[in-house]
């Protein structure tokens, strides 16, 4: 598995107070992420990966899946 995806899933499980081996759906809302948890997740991601997420992506409409978050992180690390 992609190490970035593993870390995002780990951060998400921690945020959801789920077991570390909890199997997550790719869809954030399906996993129980609401707007407050989404903001906390993005802050955790920015801190963990030392990136700044552009304001345009600060909505669940733009980043609604784990895969979309992973792709954003990968793009941010290249630049």
XYZ file of C-alpha atoms in Angstrom:
79
model
C 0.000 0.000 0.000
C 1.069 3.564 -0.701
C 2.812 4.934 2.454
C 1.029 8.283 2.093
C -2.340 6.524 1.978
C -1.379 4.453 5.019
C -0.554 7.609 6.982
C -3.766 9.374 5.895
C -5.792 6.337 6.960
C -3.938 6.259 10.272
C -4.699 9.947 10.874
C -8.326 9.383 9.948
C -8.702 6.384 12.273
C -7.157 8.420 15.089
C -9.548 11.293 14.400
C -12.514 8.897 14.329
C -11.253 7.235 17.521
C -11.300 3.904 15.695
C -8.952 0.967 16.025
C -5.722 1.381 14.025
C -6.643 -1.624 11.891
C -10.146 -0.307 11.171
C -10.978 -0.806 7.497
C -12.028 2.499 5.960
C -14.200 3.268 2.985
C -12.614 5.597 0.427
C -15.536 8.024 0.987
C -14.919 10.388 3.920
C -18.582 11.075 4.716
C -19.347 7.339 4.732
C -16.596 6.975 7.352
C -18.344 9.534 9.576
C -16.374 12.656 8.693
C -18.408 15.813 9.210
C -17.255 19.381 8.580
C -15.468 19.736 11.939
C -13.663 16.420 11.619
C -12.733 17.351 8.053
C -11.048 20.550 9.236
C -9.190 18.633 11.962
C -8.099 16.026 9.415
C -6.740 18.683 7.051
C -4.824 20.363 9.879
C -3.336 17.000 10.855
C -2.371 16.342 7.240
C -0.744 19.758 6.864
C 1.284 19.163 10.027
C 2.209 15.563 9.243
C 3.295 16.159 5.649
C 4.551 19.733 6.109
C 2.338 21.071 3.331
C -0.223 23.839 3.002
C -3.542 22.809 1.489
C -4.835 25.532 -0.862
C -8.021 27.283 0.253
C -9.789 25.979 -2.868
C -9.589 22.458 -1.414
C -10.934 23.194 2.044
C -14.347 21.645 1.371
C -15.675 18.107 1.335
C -16.847 18.788 -2.224
C -13.223 19.031 -3.422
C -11.674 16.389 -1.156
C -14.364 13.810 -0.532
C -12.244 10.659 -0.671
C -9.038 9.331 0.809
C -7.642 8.904 -2.710
C -8.263 12.592 -3.523
C -6.407 13.617 -0.361
C -3.493 11.307 -1.222
C -3.300 12.767 -4.740
C -3.263 16.318 -3.329
C -0.448 15.417 -0.923
C 1.558 13.811 -3.723
C 1.126 16.907 -5.917
C 2.091 19.188 -3.023
C 5.264 17.247 -2.303
C 6.397 17.453 -5.936
C 6.106 21.253 -6.049
